[in-house]
mmCIF file with all atom_site columns, C-alpha atoms in Angstrom:
data_model
loop_
_atom_site.group_PDB
_atom_site.id
_atom_site.type_symbol
_atom_site.label_atom_id
_atom_site.label_alt_id
_atom_site.label_comp_id
_atom_site.label_asym_id
_atom_site.label_entity_id
_atom_site.label_seq_id
_atom_site.pdbx_PDB_ins_code
_atom_site.Cartn_x
_atom_site.Cartn_y
_atom_site.Cartn_z
_atom_site.occupancy
_atom_site.B_iso_or_equiv
_atom_site.pdbx_formal_charge
_atom_site.auth_seq_id
_atom_site.auth_comp_id
_atom_site.auth_asym_id
_atom_site.auth_atom_id
_atom_site.pdbx_PDB_model_num
ATOM 1   C CA . ALA Z 1 1   ? 8.296  -7.238  -111.957 1.00 82.00 ? 17  ALA Z CA 1
ATOM 2   C CA . LEU Z 1 2   ? 8.622  -10.489 -110.063 1.00 87.00 ? 18  LEU Z CA 1
ATOM 3   C CA . MET Z 1 3   ? 10.396 -13.644 -111.169 1.00 92.00 ? 19  MET Z CA 1
ATOM 4   C CA . ASN Z 1 4   ? 8.739  -17.037 -110.944 1.00 95.00 ? 20  ASN Z CA 1
ATOM 5   C CA . ARG Z 1 5   ? 10.310 -20.402 -110.155 1.00 96.00 ? 21  ARG Z CA 1
ATOM 6   C CA . ALA Z 1 6   ? 10.228 -21.605 -113.777 1.00 96.00 ? 22  ALA Z CA 1
ATOM 7   C CA . MET Z 1 7   ? 12.094 -18.496 -114.981 1.00 94.00 ? 23  MET Z CA 1
ATOM 8   C CA . LEU Z 1 8   ? 14.824 -18.855 -112.359 1.00 95.00 ? 24  LEU Z CA 1
ATOM 9   C CA . VAL Z 1 9   ? 15.396 -22.537 -113.109 1.00 94.00 ? 25  VAL Z CA 1
ATOM 10  C CA . THR Z 1 10  ? 15.583 -21.701 -116.821 1.00 92.00 ? 26  THR Z CA 1
ATOM 11  C CA . VAL Z 1 11  ? 18.276 -19.092 -116.131 1.00 92.00 ? 27  VAL Z CA 1
ATOM 12  C CA . LEU Z 1 12  ? 20.297 -21.524 -113.972 1.00 92.00 ? 28  LEU Z CA 1
ATOM 13  C CA . HIS Z 1 13  ? 19.953 -24.230 -116.635 1.00 90.00 ? 29  HIS Z CA 1
ATOM 14  C CA . ARG Z 1 14  ? 21.412 -21.880 -119.245 1.00 88.00 ? 30  ARG Z CA 1
ATOM 15  C CA . LEU Z 1 15  ? 24.175 -20.843 -116.834 1.00 86.00 ? 31  LEU Z CA 1
ATOM 16  C CA . GLY Z 1 16  ? 25.100 -24.483 -116.313 1.00 78.00 ? 32  GLY Z CA 1
ATOM 17  C CA . GLY Z 1 17  ? 24.671 -25.592 -119.901 1.00 70.00 ? 33  GLY Z CA 1
ATOM 18  C CA . GLU Z 1 18  ? 27.660 -27.903 -119.770 1.00 55.00 ? 34  GLU Z CA 1
ATOM 19  C CA . LEU Z 1 19  ? 26.079 -29.665 -116.806 1.00 58.00 ? 35  LEU Z CA 1
ATOM 20  C CA . SER Z 1 20  ? 22.822 -30.508 -118.591 1.00 58.00 ? 36  SER Z CA 1
ATOM 21  C CA . ILE Z 1 21  ? 21.713 -34.094 -118.076 1.00 67.00 ? 37  ILE Z CA 1
ATOM 22  C CA . GLY Z 1 22  ? 18.261 -34.192 -119.653 1.00 65.00 ? 38  GLY Z CA 1
ATOM 23  C CA . GLY Z 1 23  ? 15.471 -36.456 -118.522 1.00 78.00 ? 39  GLY Z CA 1
ATOM 24  C CA . ILE Z 1 24  ? 11.991 -35.556 -117.371 1.00 85.00 ? 40  ILE Z CA 1
ATOM 25  C CA . SER Z 1 25  ? 10.903 -34.240 -114.018 1.00 91.00 ? 41  SER Z CA 1
ATOM 26  C CA . SER Z 1 26  ? 8.697  -36.099 -111.568 1.00 94.00 ? 42  SER Z CA 1
ATOM 27  C CA . PHE Z 1 27  ? 6.591  -33.008 -110.823 1.00 97.00 ? 43  PHE Z CA 1
ATOM 28  C CA . SER Z 1 28  ? 2.918  -33.391 -111.744 1.00 97.00 ? 44  SER Z CA 1
ATOM 29  C CA . ASP Z 1 29  ? 2.523  -29.651 -112.463 1.00 97.00 ? 45  ASP Z CA 1
ATOM 30  C CA . VAL Z 1 30  ? 5.289  -29.435 -115.084 1.00 96.00 ? 46  VAL Z CA 1
ATOM 31  C CA . ALA Z 1 31  ? 3.883  -30.143 -118.540 1.00 94.00 ? 47  ALA Z CA 1
ATOM 32  C CA . THR Z 1 32  ? 6.389  -31.857 -120.838 1.00 91.00 ? 48  THR Z CA 1
ATOM 33  C CA . ALA Z 1 33  ? 5.665  -29.229 -123.526 1.00 92.00 ? 49  ALA Z CA 1
ATOM 34  C CA . ALA Z 1 34  ? 6.300  -26.244 -121.223 1.00 94.00 ? 50  ALA Z CA 1
ATOM 35  C CA . TYR Z 1 35  ? 9.234  -23.989 -122.164 1.00 93.00 ? 51  TYR Z CA 1
ATOM 36  C CA . TYR Z 1 36  ? 10.775 -24.695 -118.765 1.00 94.00 ? 52  TYR Z CA 1
ATOM 37  C CA . ALA Z 1 37  ? 10.250 -28.493 -118.727 1.00 93.00 ? 53  ALA Z CA 1
ATOM 38  C CA . ALA Z 1 38  ? 13.842 -29.395 -119.665 1.00 91.00 ? 54  ALA Z CA 1
ATOM 39  C CA . ALA Z 1 39  ? 15.247 -26.863 -117.192 1.00 92.00 ? 55  ALA Z CA 1
ATOM 40  C CA . VAL Z 1 40  ? 13.095 -28.186 -114.346 1.00 94.00 ? 56  VAL Z CA 1
ATOM 41  C CA . ALA Z 1 41  ? 14.043 -31.789 -115.175 1.00 93.00 ? 57  ALA Z CA 1
ATOM 42  C CA . TRP Z 1 42  ? 17.723 -30.802 -115.170 1.00 91.00 ? 58  TRP Z CA 1
ATOM 43  C CA . ALA Z 1 43  ? 17.392 -28.915 -111.877 1.00 93.00 ? 59  ALA Z CA 1
ATOM 44  C CA . GLU Z 1 44  ? 15.583 -31.812 -110.211 1.00 93.00 ? 60  GLU Z CA 1
ATOM 45  C CA . ASN Z 1 45  ? 17.926 -34.498 -111.551 1.00 90.00 ? 61  ASN Z CA 1
ATOM 46  C CA . PHE Z 1 46  ? 20.985 -32.410 -110.700 1.00 88.00 ? 62  PHE Z CA 1
ATOM 47  C CA . GLY Z 1 47  ? 19.755 -31.824 -107.141 1.00 91.00 ? 63  GLY Z CA 1
ATOM 48  C CA . ILE Z 1 48  ? 19.152 -28.078 -107.355 1.00 93.00 ? 64  ILE Z CA 1
ATOM 49  C CA . VAL Z 1 49  ? 15.406 -28.215 -106.648 1.00 95.00 ? 65  VAL Z CA 1
ATOM 50  C CA . THR Z 1 50  ? 13.185 -30.602 -104.721 1.00 92.00 ? 66  THR Z CA 1
ATOM 51  C CA . GLY Z 1 51  ? 9.867  -28.886 -105.331 1.00 93.00 ? 67  GLY Z CA 1
ATOM 52  C CA . VAL Z 1 52  ? 7.386  -27.459 -102.882 1.00 94.00 ? 68  VAL Z CA 1
ATOM 53  C CA . GLY Z 1 53  ? 5.952  -30.742 -101.593 1.00 93.00 ? 69  GLY Z CA 1
ATOM 54  C CA . GLY Z 1 54  ? 3.149  -32.980 -102.765 1.00 95.00 ? 70  GLY Z CA 1
ATOM 55  C CA . GLY Z 1 55  ? 4.955  -33.787 -106.008 1.00 96.00 ? 71  GLY Z CA 1
ATOM 56  C CA . LEU Z 1 56  ? 4.655  -30.172 -107.143 1.00 97.00 ? 72  LEU Z CA 1
ATOM 57  C CA . PHE Z 1 57  ? 7.201  -27.690 -108.445 1.00 97.00 ? 73  PHE Z CA 1
ATOM 58  C CA . ALA Z 1 58  ? 4.902  -24.617 -108.587 1.00 97.00 ? 74  ALA Z CA 1
ATOM 59  C CA . PRO Z 1 59  ? 6.507  -23.203 -111.750 1.00 97.00 ? 75  PRO Z CA 1
ATOM 60  C CA . ASN Z 1 60  ? 4.399  -20.042 -111.794 1.00 96.00 ? 76  ASN Z CA 1
ATOM 61  C CA . ALA Z 1 61  ? 4.844  -19.220 -108.109 1.00 96.00 ? 77  ALA Z CA 1
ATOM 62  C CA . GLU Z 1 62  ? 7.009  -16.229 -107.303 1.00 96.00 ? 78  GLU Z CA 1
ATOM 63  C CA . ILE Z 1 63  ? 10.542 -17.168 -106.258 1.00 95.00 ? 79  ILE Z CA 1
ATOM 64  C CA . THR Z 1 64  ? 11.109 -16.221 -102.648 1.00 96.00 ? 80  THR Z CA 1
ATOM 65  C CA . ARG Z 1 65  ? 14.367 -14.705 -101.515 1.00 95.00 ? 81  ARG Z CA 1
ATOM 66  C CA . GLN Z 1 66  ? 15.158 -17.728 -99.347  1.00 96.00 ? 82  GLN Z CA 1
ATOM 67  C CA . ASP Z 1 67  ? 14.406 -20.226 -102.148 1.00 96.00 ? 83  ASP Z CA 1
ATOM 68  C CA . LEU Z 1 68  ? 16.634 -18.234 -104.482 1.00 96.00 ? 84  LEU Z CA 1
ATOM 69  C CA . ALA Z 1 69  ? 19.452 -18.581 -101.943 1.00 96.00 ? 85  ALA Z CA 1
ATOM 70  C CA . VAL Z 1 70  ? 18.828 -22.337 -101.648 1.00 97.00 ? 86  VAL Z CA 1
ATOM 71  C CA . MET Z 1 71  ? 18.870 -22.876 -105.421 1.00 96.00 ? 87  MET Z CA 1
ATOM 72  C CA . LEU Z 1 72  ? 22.075 -20.872 -105.858 1.00 96.00 ? 88  LEU Z CA 1
ATOM 73  C CA . LEU Z 1 73  ? 23.867 -22.750 -103.078 1.00 97.00 ? 89  LEU Z CA 1
ATOM 74  C CA . ASN Z 1 74  ? 22.645 -26.110 -104.420 1.00 96.00 ? 90  ASN Z CA 1
ATOM 75  C CA . TYR Z 1 75  ? 23.882 -25.130 -107.881 1.00 94.00 ? 91  TYR Z CA 1
ATOM 76  C CA . ALA Z 1 76  ? 27.308 -24.179 -106.526 1.00 94.00 ? 92  ALA Z CA 1
ATOM 77  C CA . ASN Z 1 77  ? 27.587 -27.368 -104.469 1.00 94.00 ? 93  ASN Z CA 1
ATOM 78  C CA . LYS Z 1 78  ? 26.465 -29.703 -107.267 1.00 90.00 ? 94  LYS Z CA 1
ATOM 79  C CA . ALA Z 1 79  ? 28.813 -27.996 -109.738 1.00 88.00 ? 95  ALA Z CA 1
ATOM 80  C CA . GLY Z 1 80  ? 31.733 -28.362 -107.320 1.00 91.00 ? 96  GLY Z CA 1
ATOM 81  C CA . LEU Z 1 81  ? 32.145 -24.600 -106.931 1.00 91.00 ? 97  LEU Z CA 1
ATOM 82  C CA . THR Z 1 82  ? 33.436 -22.981 -103.769 1.00 91.00 ? 98  THR Z CA 1
ATOM 83  C CA . LEU Z 1 83  ? 31.866 -19.710 -102.725 1.00 95.00 ? 99  LEU Z CA 1
ATOM 84  C CA . PRO Z 1 84  ? 34.181 -17.077 -101.274 1.00 94.00 ? 100 PRO Z CA 1
ATOM 85  C CA . ASN Z 1 85  ? 33.889 -15.993 -97.659  1.00 95.00 ? 101 ASN Z CA 1
ATOM 86  C CA . ILE Z 1 86  ? 34.364 -12.227 -97.681  1.00 96.00 ? 102 ILE Z CA 1
ATOM 87  C CA . ARG Z 1 87  ? 32.346 -11.132 -94.649  1.00 96.00 ? 103 ARG Z CA 1
ATOM 88  C CA . GLU Z 1 88  ? 30.966 -12.485 -91.414  1.00 97.00 ? 104 GLU Z CA 1
ATOM 89  C CA . TYR Z 1 89  ? 27.315 -13.377 -91.033  1.00 96.00 ? 105 TYR Z CA 1
ATOM 90  C CA . SER Z 1 90  ? 25.935 -11.895 -87.842  1.00 93.00 ? 106 SER Z CA 1
ATOM 91  C CA . GLY Z 1 91  ? 22.302 -12.709 -88.543  1.00 94.00 ? 107 GLY Z CA 1
ATOM 92  C CA . PHE Z 1 92  ? 19.399 -10.750 -89.965  1.00 97.00 ? 108 PHE Z CA 1
ATOM 93  C CA . ALA Z 1 93  ? 16.841 -9.013  -87.759  1.00 96.00 ? 109 ALA Z CA 1
ATOM 94  C CA . ASP Z 1 94  ? 14.159 -11.329 -89.171  1.00 97.00 ? 110 ASP Z CA 1
ATOM 95  C CA . ALA Z 1 95  ? 16.281 -14.500 -89.070  1.00 96.00 ? 111 ALA Z CA 1
ATOM 96  C CA . ASP Z 1 96  ? 13.495 -16.231 -87.140  1.00 97.00 ? 112 ASP Z CA 1
ATOM 97  C CA . ARG Z 1 97  ? 11.385 -16.022 -90.322  1.00 97.00 ? 113 ARG Z CA 1
ATOM 98  C CA . ILE Z 1 98  ? 13.958 -17.897 -92.438  1.00 97.00 ? 114 ILE Z CA 1
ATOM 99  C CA . SER Z 1 99  ? 12.845 -21.513 -92.973  1.00 97.00 ? 115 SER Z CA 1
ATOM 100 C CA . SER Z 1 100 ? 15.175 -24.098 -91.451  1.00 96.00 ? 116 SER Z CA 1
ATOM 101 C CA . TYR Z 1 101 ? 15.952 -25.594 -94.885  1.00 96.00 ? 117 TYR Z CA 1
ATOM 102 C CA . ALA Z 1 102 ? 17.199 -22.192 -96.081  1.00 97.00 ? 118 ALA Z CA 1
ATOM 103 C CA . LEU Z 1 103 ? 19.303 -21.035 -93.101  1.00 97.00 ? 119 LEU Z CA 1
ATOM 104 C CA . LEU Z 1 104 ? 22.607 -22.474 -94.343  1.00 97.00 ? 120 LEU Z CA 1
ATOM 105 C CA . ALA Z 1 105 ? 22.084 -21.076 -97.840  1.00 97.00 ? 121 ALA Z CA 1
ATOM 106 C CA . VAL Z 1 106 ? 21.219 -17.583 -96.623  1.00 98.00 ? 122 VAL Z CA 1
ATOM 107 C CA . GLU Z 1 107 ? 24.291 -17.546 -94.368  1.00 97.00 ? 123 GLU Z CA 1
ATOM 108 C CA . ALA Z 1 108 ? 26.662 -18.884 -97.049  1.00 97.00 ? 124 ALA Z CA 1
ATOM 109 C CA . LEU Z 1 109 ? 25.426 -16.507 -99.740  1.00 97.00 ? 125 LEU Z CA 1
ATOM 110 C CA . TYR Z 1 110 ? 25.596 -13.543 -97.376  1.00 97.00 ? 126 TYR Z CA 1
ATOM 111 C CA . GLU Z 1 111 ? 29.185 -14.457 -96.428  1.00 97.00 ? 127 GLU Z CA 1
ATOM 112 C CA . ALA Z 1 112 ? 30.019 -14.705 -100.140 1.00 97.00 ? 128 ALA Z CA 1
ATOM 113 C CA . GLY Z 1 113 ? 28.644 -11.201 -100.752 1.00 96.00 ? 129 GLY Z CA 1
ATOM 114 C CA . ILE Z 1 114 ? 25.933 -12.503 -103.078 1.00 96.00 ? 130 ILE Z CA 1
ATOM 115 C CA . ILE Z 1 115 ? 22.862 -11.620 -101.029 1.00 95.00 ? 131 ILE Z CA 1
ATOM 116 C CA . ASN Z 1 116 ? 22.207 -8.600  -98.868  1.00 94.00 ? 132 ASN Z CA 1
ATOM 117 C CA . GLY Z 1 117 ? 19.468 -7.428  -96.569  1.00 92.00 ? 133 GLY Z CA 1
ATOM 118 C CA . LYS Z 1 118 ? 16.631 -5.129  -97.512  1.00 90.00 ? 134 LYS Z CA 1
ATOM 119 C CA . GLY Z 1 119 ? 17.156 -2.403  -94.947  1.00 87.00 ? 135 GLY Z CA 1
ATOM 120 C CA . ALA Z 1 120 ? 16.715 -2.240  -91.171  1.00 90.00 ? 136 ALA Z CA 1
ATOM 121 C CA . GLY Z 1 121 ? 18.830 -5.394  -90.938  1.00 92.00 ? 137 GLY Z CA 1
ATOM 122 C CA . ALA Z 1 122 ? 16.057 -7.546  -92.440  1.00 96.00 ? 138 ALA Z CA 1
ATOM 123 C CA . PHE Z 1 123 ? 16.372 -10.204 -95.138  1.00 96.00 ? 139 PHE Z CA 1
ATOM 124 C CA . ASP Z 1 124 ? 12.653 -10.710 -95.979  1.00 96.00 ? 140 ASP Z CA 1
ATOM 125 C CA . PRO Z 1 125 ? 13.135 -14.451 -96.634  1.00 97.00 ? 141 PRO Z CA 1
ATOM 126 C CA . ARG Z 1 126 ? 9.582  -15.162 -97.774  1.00 96.00 ? 142 ARG Z CA 1
ATOM 127 C CA . GLY Z 1 127 ? 9.263  -12.020 -99.830  1.00 95.00 ? 143 GLY Z CA 1
ATOM 128 C CA . ALA Z 1 128 ? 9.176  -12.424 -103.590 1.00 95.00 ? 144 ALA Z CA 1
ATOM 129 C CA . ALA Z 1 129 ? 12.424 -11.590 -105.373 1.00 93.00 ? 145 ALA Z CA 1
ATOM 130 C CA . THR Z 1 130 ? 12.055 -8.999  -108.122 1.00 91.00 ? 146 THR Z CA 1
ATOM 131 C CA . ARG Z 1 131 ? 13.734 -9.528  -111.473 1.00 92.00 ? 147 ARG Z CA 1
ATOM 132 C CA . ALA Z 1 132 ? 16.113 -6.695  -110.592 1.00 92.00 ? 148 ALA Z CA 1
ATOM 133 C CA . GLU Z 1 133 ? 17.071 -8.375  -107.303 1.00 92.00 ? 149 GLU Z CA 1
ATOM 134 C CA . VAL Z 1 134 ? 17.549 -11.727 -109.037 1.00 94.00 ? 150 VAL Z CA 1
ATOM 135 C CA . ALA Z 1 135 ? 19.676 -10.097 -111.757 1.00 94.00 ? 151 ALA Z CA 1
ATOM 136 C CA . ALA Z 1 136 ? 21.892 -8.417  -109.148 1.00 94.00 ? 152 ALA Z CA 1
ATOM 137 C CA . MET Z 1 137 ? 22.286 -11.635 -107.140 1.00 94.00 ? 153 MET Z CA 1
ATOM 138 C CA . LEU Z 1 138 ? 23.000 -13.700 -110.255 1.00 94.00 ? 154 LEU Z CA 1
ATOM 139 C CA . HIS Z 1 139 ? 25.617 -11.190 -111.359 1.00 95.00 ? 155 HIS Z CA 1
ATOM 140 C CA . ARG Z 1 140 ? 27.357 -11.359 -107.975 1.00 95.00 ? 156 ARG Z CA 1
ATOM 141 C CA . PHE Z 1 141 ? 27.006 -15.168 -108.019 1.00 95.00 ? 157 PHE Z CA 1
ATOM 142 C CA . VAL Z 1 142 ? 28.635 -15.529 -111.445 1.00 92.00 ? 158 VAL Z CA 1
ATOM 143 C CA . VAL Z 1 143 ? 31.452 -13.181 -110.440 1.00 92.00 ? 159 VAL Z CA 1
ATOM 144 C CA . ALA Z 1 144 ? 31.966 -15.126 -107.190 1.00 91.00 ? 160 ALA Z CA 1
ATOM 145 C CA . ILE Z 1 145 ? 32.190 -18.547 -108.873 1.00 85.00 ? 161 ILE Z CA 1
ATOM 146 C CA . ARG Z 1 146 ? 34.487 -17.516 -111.700 1.00 80.00 ? 162 ARG Z CA 1
ATOM 147 C CA . PRO Z 1 147 ? 38.183 -17.973 -110.937 1.00 66.00 ? 163 PRO Z CA 1
#
């Protein structure tokens, strides 16, 4: 099963409960009555998400592996958390497919041991992250940011 953008933001919002700052989002495709509306507003206002362009958040779109990395790094940075550096990033075989906005996040999360490749040295940046992959990355993320 795949995870969509609204689900991931909801999980991060619950993880950062003490950081909640309310408000409403500026995204035209996020209904104020949606279960994820408060989480999206928090993530936008906190600087974790910027949307997909055109004033849209695309809540039901599958979360890509590179966007997952970006959201996790943004969360860590905005919460003042330092990710560990436990291994050297030597690049993925498909690094040329990683969007420029996601390069730093993919590198930092790889160095922190939070994300891994998918075999044959590839990262599959635009591939959809499964719920199992997201759960594994979130587990490693929470372990990495806890003192």
